[in-house]
N, CA, C and O of each residue as an XYZ file, in Angstrom:
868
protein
N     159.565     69.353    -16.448
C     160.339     69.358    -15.206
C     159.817     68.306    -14.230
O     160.612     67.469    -13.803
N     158.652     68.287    -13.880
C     157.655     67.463    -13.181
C     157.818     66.052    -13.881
O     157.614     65.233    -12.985
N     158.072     65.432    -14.978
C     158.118     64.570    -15.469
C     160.051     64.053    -15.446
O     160.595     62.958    -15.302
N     160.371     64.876    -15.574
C     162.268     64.520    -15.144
C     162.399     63.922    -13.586
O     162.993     62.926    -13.170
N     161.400     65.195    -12.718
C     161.798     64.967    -11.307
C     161.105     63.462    -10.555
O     161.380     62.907     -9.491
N     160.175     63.151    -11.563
C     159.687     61.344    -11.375
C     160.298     60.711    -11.918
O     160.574     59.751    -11.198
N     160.877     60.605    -13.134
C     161.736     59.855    -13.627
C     163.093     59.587    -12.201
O     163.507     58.493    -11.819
N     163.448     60.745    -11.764
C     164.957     60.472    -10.958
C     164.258     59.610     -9.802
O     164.911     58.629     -9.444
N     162.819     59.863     -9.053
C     163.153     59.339     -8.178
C     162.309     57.868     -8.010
O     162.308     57.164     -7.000
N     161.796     57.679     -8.926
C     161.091     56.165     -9.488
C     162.792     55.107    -10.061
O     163.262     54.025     -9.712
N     163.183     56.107    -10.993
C     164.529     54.998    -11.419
C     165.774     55.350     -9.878
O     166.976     55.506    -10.094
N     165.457     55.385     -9.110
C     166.016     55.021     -7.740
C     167.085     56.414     -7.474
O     167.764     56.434     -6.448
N     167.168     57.608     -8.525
C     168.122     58.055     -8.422
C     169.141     58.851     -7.241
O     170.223     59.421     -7.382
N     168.355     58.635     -6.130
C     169.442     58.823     -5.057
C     170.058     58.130     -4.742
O     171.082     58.515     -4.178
N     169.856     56.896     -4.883
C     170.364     55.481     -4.225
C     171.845     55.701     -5.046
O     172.981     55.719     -4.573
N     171.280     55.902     -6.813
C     172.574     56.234     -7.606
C     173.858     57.399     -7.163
O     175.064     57.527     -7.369
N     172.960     57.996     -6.564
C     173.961     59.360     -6.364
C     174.567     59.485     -4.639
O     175.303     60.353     -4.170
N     173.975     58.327     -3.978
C     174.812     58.033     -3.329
C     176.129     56.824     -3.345
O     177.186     56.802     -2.715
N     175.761     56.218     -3.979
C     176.424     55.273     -4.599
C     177.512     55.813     -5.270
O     178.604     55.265     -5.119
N     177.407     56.840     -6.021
C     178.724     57.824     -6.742
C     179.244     58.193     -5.459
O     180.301     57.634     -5.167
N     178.774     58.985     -4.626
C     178.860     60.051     -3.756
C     180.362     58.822     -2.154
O     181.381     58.964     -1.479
N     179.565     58.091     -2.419
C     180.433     56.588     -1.466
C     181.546     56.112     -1.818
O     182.370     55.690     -1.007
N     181.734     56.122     -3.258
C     182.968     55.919     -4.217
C     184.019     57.153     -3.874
O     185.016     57.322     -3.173
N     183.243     57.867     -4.737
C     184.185     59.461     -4.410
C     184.845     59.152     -2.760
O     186.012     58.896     -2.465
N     183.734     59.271     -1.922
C     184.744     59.428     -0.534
C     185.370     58.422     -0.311
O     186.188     58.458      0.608
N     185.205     57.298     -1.016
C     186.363     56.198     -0.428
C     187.356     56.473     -0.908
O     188.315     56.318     -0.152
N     187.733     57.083     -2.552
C     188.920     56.821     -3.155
C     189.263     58.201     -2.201
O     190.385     57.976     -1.745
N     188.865     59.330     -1.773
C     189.619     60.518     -1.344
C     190.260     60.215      0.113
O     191.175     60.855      0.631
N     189.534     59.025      0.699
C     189.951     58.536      1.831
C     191.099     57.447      1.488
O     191.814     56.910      2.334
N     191.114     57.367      0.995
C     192.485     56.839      0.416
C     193.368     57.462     -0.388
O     194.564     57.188     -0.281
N     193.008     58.215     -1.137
C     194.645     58.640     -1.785
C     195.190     59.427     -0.620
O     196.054     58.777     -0.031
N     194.985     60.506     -0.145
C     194.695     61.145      1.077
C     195.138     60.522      2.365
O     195.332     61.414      3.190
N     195.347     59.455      2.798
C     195.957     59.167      3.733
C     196.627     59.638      4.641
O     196.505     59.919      5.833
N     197.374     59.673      3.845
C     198.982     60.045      4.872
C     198.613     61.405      5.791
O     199.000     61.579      6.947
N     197.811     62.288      5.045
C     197.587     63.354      5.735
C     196.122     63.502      6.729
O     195.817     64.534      7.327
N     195.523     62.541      6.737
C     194.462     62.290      7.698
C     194.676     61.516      8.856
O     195.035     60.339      8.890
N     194.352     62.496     10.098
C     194.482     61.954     11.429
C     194.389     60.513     10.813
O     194.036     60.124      9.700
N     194.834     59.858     11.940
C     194.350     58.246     12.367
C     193.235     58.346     12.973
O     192.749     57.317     12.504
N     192.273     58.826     13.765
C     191.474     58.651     14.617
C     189.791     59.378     13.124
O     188.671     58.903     12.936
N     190.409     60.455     12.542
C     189.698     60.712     11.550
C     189.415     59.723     10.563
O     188.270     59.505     10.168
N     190.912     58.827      9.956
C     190.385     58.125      8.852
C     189.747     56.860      9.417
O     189.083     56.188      8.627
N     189.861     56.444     10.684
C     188.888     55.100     10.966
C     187.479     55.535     11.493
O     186.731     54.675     11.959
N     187.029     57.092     11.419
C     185.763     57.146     11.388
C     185.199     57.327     10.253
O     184.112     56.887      9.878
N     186.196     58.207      9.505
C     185.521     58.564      7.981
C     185.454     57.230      6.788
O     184.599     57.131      5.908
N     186.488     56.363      7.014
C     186.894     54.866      6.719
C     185.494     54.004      6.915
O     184.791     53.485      6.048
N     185.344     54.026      8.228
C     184.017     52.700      8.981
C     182.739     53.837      8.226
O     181.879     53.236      7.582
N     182.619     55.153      8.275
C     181.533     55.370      7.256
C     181.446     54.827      6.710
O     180.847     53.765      6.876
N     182.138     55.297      5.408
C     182.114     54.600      4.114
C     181.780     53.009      4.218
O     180.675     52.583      3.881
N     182.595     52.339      4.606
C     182.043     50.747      4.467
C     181.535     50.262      4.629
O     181.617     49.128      4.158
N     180.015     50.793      5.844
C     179.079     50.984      6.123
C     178.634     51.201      5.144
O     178.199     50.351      4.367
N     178.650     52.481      4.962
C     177.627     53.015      4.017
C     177.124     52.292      2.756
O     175.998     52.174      2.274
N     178.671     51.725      2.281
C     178.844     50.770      0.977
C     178.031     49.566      1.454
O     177.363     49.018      0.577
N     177.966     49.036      2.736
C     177.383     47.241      3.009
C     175.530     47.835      2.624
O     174.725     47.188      1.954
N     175.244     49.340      3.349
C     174.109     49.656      3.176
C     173.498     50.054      1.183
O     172.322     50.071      0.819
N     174.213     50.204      0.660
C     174.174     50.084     -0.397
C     174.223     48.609     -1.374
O     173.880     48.377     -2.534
N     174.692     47.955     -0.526
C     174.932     46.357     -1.004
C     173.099     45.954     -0.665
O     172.367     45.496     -1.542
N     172.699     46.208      0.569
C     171.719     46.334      0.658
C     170.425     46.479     -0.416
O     169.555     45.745     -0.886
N     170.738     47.527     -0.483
C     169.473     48.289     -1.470
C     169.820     47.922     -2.880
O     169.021     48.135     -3.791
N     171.271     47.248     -3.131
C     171.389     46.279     -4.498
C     170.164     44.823     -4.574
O     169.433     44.350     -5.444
N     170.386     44.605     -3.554
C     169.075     43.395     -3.691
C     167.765     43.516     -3.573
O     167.026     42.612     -3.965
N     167.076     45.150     -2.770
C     166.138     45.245     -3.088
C     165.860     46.118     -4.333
O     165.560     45.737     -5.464
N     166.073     47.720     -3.739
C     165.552     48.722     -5.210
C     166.412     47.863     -6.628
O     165.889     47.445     -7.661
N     167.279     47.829     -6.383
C     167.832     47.878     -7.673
C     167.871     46.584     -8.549
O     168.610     46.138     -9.426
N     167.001     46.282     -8.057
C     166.375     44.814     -9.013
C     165.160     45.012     -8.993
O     164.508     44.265     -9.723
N     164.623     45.742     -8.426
C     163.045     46.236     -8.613
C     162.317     47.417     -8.678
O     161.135     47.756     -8.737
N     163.602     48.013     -8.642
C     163.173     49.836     -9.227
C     161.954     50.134     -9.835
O     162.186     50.267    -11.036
N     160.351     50.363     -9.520
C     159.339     50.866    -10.081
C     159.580     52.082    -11.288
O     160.336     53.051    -11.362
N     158.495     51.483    -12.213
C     159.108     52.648    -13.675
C     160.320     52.765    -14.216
O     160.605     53.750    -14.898
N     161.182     51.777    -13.980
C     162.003     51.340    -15.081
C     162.508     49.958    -15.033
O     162.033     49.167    -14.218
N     163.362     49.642    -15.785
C     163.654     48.136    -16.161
C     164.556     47.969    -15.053
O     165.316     48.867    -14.691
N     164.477     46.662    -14.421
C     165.657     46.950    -12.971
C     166.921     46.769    -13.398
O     167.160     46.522    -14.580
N     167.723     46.859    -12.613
C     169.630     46.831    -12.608
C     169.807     45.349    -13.343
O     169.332     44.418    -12.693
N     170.347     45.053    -14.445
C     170.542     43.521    -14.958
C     171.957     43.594    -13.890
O     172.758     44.355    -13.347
N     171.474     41.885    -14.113
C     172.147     40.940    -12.508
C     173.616     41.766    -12.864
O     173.923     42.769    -12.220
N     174.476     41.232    -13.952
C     176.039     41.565    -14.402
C     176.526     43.054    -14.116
O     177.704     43.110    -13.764
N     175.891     44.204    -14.192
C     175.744     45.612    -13.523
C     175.529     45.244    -12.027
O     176.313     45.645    -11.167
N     174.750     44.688    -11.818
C     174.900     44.816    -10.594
C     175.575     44.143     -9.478
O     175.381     44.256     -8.268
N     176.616     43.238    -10.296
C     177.494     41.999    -10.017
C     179.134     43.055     -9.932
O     180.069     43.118     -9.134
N     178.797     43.707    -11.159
C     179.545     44.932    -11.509
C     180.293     46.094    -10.646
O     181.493     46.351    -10.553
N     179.123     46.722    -10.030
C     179.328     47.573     -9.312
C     179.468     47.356     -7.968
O     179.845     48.220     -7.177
N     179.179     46.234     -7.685
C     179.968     45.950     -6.290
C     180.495     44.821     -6.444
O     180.249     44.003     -5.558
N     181.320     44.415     -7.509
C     182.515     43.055     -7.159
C     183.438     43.375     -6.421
O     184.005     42.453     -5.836
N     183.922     44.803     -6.183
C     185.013     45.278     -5.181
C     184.661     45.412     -4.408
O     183.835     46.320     -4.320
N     185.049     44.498     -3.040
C     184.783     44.146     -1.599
C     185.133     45.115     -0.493
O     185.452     44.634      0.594
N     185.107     46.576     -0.664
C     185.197     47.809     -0.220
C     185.528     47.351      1.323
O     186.626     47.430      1.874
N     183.983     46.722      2.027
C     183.651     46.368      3.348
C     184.601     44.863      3.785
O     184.816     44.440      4.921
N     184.990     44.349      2.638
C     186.128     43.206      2.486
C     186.042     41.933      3.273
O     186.853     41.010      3.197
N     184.893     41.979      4.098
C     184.528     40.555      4.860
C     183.315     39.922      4.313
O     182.723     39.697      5.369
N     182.667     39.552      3.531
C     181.610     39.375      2.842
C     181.610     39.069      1.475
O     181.556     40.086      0.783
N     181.664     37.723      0.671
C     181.346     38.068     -0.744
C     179.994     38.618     -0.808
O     179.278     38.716      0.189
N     179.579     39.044     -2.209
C     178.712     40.106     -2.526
C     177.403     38.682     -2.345
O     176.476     38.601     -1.540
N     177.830     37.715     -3.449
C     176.883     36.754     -3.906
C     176.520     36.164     -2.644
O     175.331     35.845     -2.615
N     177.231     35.892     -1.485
C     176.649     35.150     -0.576
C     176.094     35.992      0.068
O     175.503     35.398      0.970
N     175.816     37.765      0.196
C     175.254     38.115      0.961
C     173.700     38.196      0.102
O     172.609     38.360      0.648
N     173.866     38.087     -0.881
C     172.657     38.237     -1.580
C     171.801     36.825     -1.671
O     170.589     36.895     -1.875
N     172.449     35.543     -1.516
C     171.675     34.659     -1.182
C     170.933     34.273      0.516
O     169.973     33.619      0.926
N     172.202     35.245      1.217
C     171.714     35.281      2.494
C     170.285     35.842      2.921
O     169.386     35.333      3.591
N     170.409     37.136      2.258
C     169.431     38.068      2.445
C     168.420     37.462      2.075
O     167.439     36.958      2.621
N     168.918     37.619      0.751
C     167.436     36.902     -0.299
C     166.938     35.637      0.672
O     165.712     35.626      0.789
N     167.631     34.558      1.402
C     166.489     33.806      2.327
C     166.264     34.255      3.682
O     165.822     33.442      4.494
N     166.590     35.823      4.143
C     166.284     36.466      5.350
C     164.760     37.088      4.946
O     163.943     37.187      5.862
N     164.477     37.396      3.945
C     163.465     37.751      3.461
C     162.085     36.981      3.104
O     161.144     37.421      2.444
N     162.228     35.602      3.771
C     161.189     34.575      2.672
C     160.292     34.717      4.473
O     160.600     33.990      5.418
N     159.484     35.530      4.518
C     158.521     36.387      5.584
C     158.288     35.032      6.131
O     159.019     34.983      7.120
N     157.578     33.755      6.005
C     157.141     32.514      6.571
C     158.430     32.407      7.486
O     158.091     32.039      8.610
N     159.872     32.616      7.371
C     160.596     32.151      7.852
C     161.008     32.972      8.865
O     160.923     32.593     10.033
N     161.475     34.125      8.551
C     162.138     34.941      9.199
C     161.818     34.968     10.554
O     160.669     34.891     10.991
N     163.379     35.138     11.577
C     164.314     34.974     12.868
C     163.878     33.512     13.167
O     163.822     33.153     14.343
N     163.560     32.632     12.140
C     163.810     31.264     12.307
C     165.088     30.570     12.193
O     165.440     30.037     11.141
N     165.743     30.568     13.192
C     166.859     29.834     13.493
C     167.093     28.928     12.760
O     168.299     28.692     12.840
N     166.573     28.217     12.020
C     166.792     27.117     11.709
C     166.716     27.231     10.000
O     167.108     26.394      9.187
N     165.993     28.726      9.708
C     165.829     29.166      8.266
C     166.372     30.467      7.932
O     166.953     30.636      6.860
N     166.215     31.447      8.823
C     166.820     32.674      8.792
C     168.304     33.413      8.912
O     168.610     34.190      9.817
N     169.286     32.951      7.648
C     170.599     33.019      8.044
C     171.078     34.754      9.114
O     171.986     34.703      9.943
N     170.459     35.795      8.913
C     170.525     36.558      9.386
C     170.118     36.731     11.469
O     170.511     37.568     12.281
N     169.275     35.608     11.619
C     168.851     35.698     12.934
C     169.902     35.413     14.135
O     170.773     34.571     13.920
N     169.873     35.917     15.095
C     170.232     36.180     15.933
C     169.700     34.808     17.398
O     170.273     34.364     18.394
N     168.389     34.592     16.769
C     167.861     33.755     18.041
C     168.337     32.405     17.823
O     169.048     32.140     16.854
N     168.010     31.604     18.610
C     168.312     30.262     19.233
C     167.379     29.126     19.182
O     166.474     29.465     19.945
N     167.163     28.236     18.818
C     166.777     27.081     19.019
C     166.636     26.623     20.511
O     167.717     26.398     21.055
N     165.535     26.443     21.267
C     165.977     25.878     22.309
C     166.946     25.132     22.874
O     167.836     25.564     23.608
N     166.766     23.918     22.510
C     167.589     22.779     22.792
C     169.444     23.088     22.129
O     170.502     22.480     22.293
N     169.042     24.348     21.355
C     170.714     24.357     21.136
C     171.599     25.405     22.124
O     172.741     25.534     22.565
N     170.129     26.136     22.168
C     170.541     26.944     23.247
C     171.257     26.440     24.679
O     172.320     26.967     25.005
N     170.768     25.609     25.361
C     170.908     24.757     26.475
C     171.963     23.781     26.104
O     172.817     23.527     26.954
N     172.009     23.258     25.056
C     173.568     22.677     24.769
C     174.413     23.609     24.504
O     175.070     23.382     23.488
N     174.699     24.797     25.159
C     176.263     25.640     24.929
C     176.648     25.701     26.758
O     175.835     25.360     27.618
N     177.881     26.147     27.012
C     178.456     26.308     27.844
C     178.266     28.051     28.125
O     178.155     29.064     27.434
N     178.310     27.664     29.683
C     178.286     28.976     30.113
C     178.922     30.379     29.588
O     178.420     31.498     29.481
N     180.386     29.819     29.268
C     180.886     30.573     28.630
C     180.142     31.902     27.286
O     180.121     33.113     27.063
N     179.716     30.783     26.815
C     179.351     31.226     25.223
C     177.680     31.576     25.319
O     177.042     32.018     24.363
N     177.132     31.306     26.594
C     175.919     31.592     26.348
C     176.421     33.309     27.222
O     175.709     34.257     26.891
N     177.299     33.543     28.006
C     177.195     35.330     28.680
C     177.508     35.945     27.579
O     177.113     37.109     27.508
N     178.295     35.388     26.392
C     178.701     36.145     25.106
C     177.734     36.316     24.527
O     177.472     37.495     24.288
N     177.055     35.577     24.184
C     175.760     35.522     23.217
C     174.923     36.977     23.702
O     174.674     38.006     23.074
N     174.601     36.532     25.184
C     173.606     37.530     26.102
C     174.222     39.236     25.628
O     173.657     40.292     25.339
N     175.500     38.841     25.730
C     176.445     40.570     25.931
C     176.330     40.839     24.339
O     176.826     41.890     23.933
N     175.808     40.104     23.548
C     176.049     40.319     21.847
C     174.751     41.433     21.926
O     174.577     42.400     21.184
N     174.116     41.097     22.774
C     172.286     41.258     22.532
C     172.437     42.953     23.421
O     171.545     43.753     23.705
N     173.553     43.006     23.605
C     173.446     44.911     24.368
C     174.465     46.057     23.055
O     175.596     45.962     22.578
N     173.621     46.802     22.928
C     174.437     47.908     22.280
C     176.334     47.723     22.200
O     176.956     47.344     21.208
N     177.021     48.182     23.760
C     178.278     48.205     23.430
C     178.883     46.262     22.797
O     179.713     46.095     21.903
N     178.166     45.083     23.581
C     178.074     44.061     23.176
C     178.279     44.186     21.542
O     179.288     44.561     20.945
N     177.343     43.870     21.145
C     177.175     44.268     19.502
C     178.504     44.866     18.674
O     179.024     44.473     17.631
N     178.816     45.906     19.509
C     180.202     46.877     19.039
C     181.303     45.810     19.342
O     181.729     45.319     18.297
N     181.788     45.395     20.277
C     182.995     44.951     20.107
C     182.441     43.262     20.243
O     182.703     42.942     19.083
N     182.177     42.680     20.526
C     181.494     41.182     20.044
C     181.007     41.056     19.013
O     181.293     40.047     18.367
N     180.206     41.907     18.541
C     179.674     41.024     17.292
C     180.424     41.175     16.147
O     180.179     40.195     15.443
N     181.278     41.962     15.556
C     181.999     41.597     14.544
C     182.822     39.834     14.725
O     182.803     38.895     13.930
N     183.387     39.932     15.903
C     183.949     38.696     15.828
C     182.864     37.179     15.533
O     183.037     36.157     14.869
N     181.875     37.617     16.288
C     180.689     36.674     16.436
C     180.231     36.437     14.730
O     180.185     35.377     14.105
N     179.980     37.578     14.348
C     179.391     37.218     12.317
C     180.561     36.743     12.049
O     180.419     35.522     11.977
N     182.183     37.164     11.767
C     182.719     36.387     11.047
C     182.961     35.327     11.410
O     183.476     34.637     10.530
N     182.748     34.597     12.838
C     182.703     33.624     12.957
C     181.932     32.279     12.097
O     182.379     31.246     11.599
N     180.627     32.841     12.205
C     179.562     32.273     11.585
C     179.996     32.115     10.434
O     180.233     30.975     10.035
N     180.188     33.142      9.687
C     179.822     33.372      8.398
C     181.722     32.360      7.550
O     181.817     32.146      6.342
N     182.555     32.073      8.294
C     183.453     31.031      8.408
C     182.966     29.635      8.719
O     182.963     28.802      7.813
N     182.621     29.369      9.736
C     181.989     28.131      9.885
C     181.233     27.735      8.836
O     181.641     26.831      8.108
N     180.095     28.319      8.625
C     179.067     28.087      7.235
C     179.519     28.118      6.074
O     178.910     27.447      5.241
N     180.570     28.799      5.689
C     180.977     29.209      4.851
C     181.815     28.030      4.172
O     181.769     27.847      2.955
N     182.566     27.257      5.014
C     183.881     26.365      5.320
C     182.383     25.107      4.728
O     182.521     24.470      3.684
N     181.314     24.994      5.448
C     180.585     23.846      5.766
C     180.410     23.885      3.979
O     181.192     23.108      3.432
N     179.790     24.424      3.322
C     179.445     24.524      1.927
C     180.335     24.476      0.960
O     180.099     24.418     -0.247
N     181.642     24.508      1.629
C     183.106     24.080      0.797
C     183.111     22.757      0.769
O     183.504     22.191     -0.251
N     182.738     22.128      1.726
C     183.447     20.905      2.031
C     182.191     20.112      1.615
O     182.480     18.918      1.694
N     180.762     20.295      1.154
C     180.046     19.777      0.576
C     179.984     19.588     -0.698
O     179.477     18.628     -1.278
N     180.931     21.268     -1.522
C     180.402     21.338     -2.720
C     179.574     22.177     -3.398
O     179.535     22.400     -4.608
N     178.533     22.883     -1.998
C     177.398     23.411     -2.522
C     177.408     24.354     -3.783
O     178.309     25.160     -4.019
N     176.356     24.163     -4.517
C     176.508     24.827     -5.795
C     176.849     26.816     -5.966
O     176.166     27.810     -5.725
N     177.806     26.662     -6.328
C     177.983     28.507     -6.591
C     179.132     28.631     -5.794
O     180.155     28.988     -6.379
N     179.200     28.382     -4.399
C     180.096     28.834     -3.350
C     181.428     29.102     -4.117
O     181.581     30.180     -4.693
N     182.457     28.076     -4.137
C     183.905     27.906     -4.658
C     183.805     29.520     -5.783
O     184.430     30.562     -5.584
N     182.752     29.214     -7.008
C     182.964     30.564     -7.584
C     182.545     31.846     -6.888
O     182.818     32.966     -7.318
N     182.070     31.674     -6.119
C     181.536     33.032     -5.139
C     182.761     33.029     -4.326
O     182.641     34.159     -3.853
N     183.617     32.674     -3.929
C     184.646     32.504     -3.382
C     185.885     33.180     -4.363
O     186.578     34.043     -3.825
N     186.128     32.877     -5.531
C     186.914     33.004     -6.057
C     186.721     34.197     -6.523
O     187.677     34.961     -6.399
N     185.825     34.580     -6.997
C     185.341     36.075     -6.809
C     185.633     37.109     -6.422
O     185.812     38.202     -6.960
N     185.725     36.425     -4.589
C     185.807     37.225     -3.554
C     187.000     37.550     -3.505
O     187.604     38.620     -3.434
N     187.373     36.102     -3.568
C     189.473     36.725     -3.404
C     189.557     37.294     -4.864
O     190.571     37.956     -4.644
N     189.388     37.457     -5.687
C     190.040     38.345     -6.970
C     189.168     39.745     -6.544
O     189.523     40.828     -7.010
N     188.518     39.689     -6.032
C     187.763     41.267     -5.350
C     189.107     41.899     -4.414
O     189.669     42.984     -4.566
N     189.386     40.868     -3.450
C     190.670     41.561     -2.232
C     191.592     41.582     -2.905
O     192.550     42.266     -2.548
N     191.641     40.894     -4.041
C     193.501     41.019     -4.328
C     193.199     42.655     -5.252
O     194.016     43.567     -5.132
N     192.403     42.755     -5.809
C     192.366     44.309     -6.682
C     192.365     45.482     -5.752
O     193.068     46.488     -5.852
N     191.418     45.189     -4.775
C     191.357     45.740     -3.783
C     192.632     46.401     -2.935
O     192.809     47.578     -2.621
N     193.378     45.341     -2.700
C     194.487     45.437     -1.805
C     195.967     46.210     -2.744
O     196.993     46.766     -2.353
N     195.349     45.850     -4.262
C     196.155     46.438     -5.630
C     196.314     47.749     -5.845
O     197.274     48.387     -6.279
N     194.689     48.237     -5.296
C     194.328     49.667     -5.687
C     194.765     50.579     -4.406
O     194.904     51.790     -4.577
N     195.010     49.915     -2.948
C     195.090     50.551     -2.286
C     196.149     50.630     -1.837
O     196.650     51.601     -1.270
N     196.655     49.486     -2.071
C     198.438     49.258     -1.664
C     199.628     49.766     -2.710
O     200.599     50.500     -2.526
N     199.214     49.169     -3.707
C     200.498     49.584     -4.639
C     199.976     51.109     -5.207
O     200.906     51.908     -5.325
N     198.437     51.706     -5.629
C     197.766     52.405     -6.268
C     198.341     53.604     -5.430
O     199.169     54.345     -5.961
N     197.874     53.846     -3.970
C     197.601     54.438     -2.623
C     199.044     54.550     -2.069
O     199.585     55.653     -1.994
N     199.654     53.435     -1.689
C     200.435     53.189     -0.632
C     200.037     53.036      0.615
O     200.850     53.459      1.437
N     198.822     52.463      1.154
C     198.401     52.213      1.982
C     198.386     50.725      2.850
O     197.343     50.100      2.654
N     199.023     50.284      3.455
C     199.142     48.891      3.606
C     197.955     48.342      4.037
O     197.283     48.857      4.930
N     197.738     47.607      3.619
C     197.259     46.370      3.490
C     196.109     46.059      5.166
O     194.897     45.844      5.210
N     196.970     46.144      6.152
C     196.661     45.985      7.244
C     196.152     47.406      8.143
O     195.866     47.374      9.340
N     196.126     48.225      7.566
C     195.897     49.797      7.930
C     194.262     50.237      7.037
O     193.520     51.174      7.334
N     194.044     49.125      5.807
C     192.426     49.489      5.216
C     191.798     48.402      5.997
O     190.573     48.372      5.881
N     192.452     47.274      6.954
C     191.351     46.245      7.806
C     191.841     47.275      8.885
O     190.782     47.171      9.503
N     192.230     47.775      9.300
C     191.928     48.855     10.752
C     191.255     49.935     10.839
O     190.565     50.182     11.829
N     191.367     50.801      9.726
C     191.070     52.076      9.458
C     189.612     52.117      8.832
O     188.879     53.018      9.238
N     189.068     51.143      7.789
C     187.941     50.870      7.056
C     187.210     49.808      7.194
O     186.017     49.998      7.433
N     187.811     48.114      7.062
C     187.124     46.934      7.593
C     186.451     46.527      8.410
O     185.380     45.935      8.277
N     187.295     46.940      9.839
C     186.690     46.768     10.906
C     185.662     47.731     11.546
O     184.703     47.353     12.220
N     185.922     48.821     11.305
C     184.974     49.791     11.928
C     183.474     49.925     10.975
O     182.323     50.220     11.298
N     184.002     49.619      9.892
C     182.886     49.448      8.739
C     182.049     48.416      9.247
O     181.021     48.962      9.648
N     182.003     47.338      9.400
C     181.542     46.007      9.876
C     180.847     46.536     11.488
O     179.630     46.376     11.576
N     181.404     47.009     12.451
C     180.769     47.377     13.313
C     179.702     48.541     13.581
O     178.950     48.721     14.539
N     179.866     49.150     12.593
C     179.002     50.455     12.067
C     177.422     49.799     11.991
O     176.351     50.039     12.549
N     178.067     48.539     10.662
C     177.116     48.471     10.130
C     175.865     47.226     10.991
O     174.668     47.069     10.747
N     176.780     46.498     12.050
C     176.079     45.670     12.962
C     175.081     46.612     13.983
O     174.124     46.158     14.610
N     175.612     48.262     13.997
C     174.744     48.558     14.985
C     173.446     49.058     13.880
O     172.242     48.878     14.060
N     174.033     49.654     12.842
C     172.260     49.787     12.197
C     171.364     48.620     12.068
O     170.161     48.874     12.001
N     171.801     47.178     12.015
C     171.164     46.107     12.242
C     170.457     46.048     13.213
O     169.265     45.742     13.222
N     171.588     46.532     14.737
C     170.796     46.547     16.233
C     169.093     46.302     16.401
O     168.573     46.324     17.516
């Protein structure tokens, strides 16, 4: 018994059983629709996609390095989250993101840390008033909530666009990826569901994304 109950929690097995447990409530939050408040399914919705980005998470750490067993091979774990649940994010670029948010010499280095928040001096002082009270209001709790979603996908467009137009290696297929992720996505929920299209970016996308900026906070 003692030897089962290390096995589950060395081979990561909650992480697994929430990971089931995140699935389950998304698909019930979707077939289910029609009969769930509006005000219910964009909280129970922004859970979940949350919950799922926080699981995207713990794909790049535990589950490539799970102690006492062999970790998640890359294609499983390419696998289980190619469907873009949280739908603003390919998987691969968040995992190269992370993966250089993590290189400790660097980190909230502006200039190395795609995840940081801070500023460069001198770039700082080259913005306009405008954009520097936004920045400031990003940096407060309700800020964060309704600014910063717009503020990451901003970024994460700009940069995103910049590595198109270079070429950089991987992107275009990390891209293509992504859109064959939304179009299944939008397959399973639209034609599957009957849920339009524009009701899983209100109800799940967006609130998901802001959920998950405040556990960042």
């Amino acid at each position: 018994m003692e030897k089962s109950v290390g096995v589950f929690w060395r081979g990561e097995g909650p992480t697994w059983l929430v990971l089931i447990a995140t699935f389950l409530c998304w698909a019930g939050l979707i077939i289910f629709h029609q009969i769930i408040p509006w005000y219910l399914l964009m909280i129970g919705g922004g859970v979940v996609a949350a919950l799922h980005a926080s699981l995207v998470h713990e794909s790049v750490h535990c589950l490539r390095t799970a102690p006492g067993i062999k970790r998640v091979p890359d294609w499983l774990r390419s696998a289980l989250f190619f469907l873009p649940v949280g739908l603003w994010f390919p998987y691969f670029t968040y995992v190269r993101s992370h993966t250089a948010h993590h290189r400790d010499a660097w980190l909230t280095d502006p200039d190395q840390d795609p995840e940081s928040f801070y500023w460069r001096q001198q770039d700082w002082h080259g913005l306009n008033r405008v954009v520097k009270m936004i920045m400031i209001a990003n940096q407060t709790f309700a800020g964060r909530m309704i600014l910063g979603p717009f503020i990451v996908l901003s970024w994460l467009i700009k940069y995103e666009l910049g590595c198109l137009l270079i070429n950089a290696k991987g992107v275009r297929r990390t891209w293509a990826l992504h859109v064959a992720g939304i179009a299944l996505l939008f397959a399973l929920v639209s034609a599957g569901a009957g849920m339009p299209w524009w009701q899983y970016v209100l109800f799940f996308a967006y609130p998901g994304l802001v959920l998950s900026l405040i556990r960042s906070f």
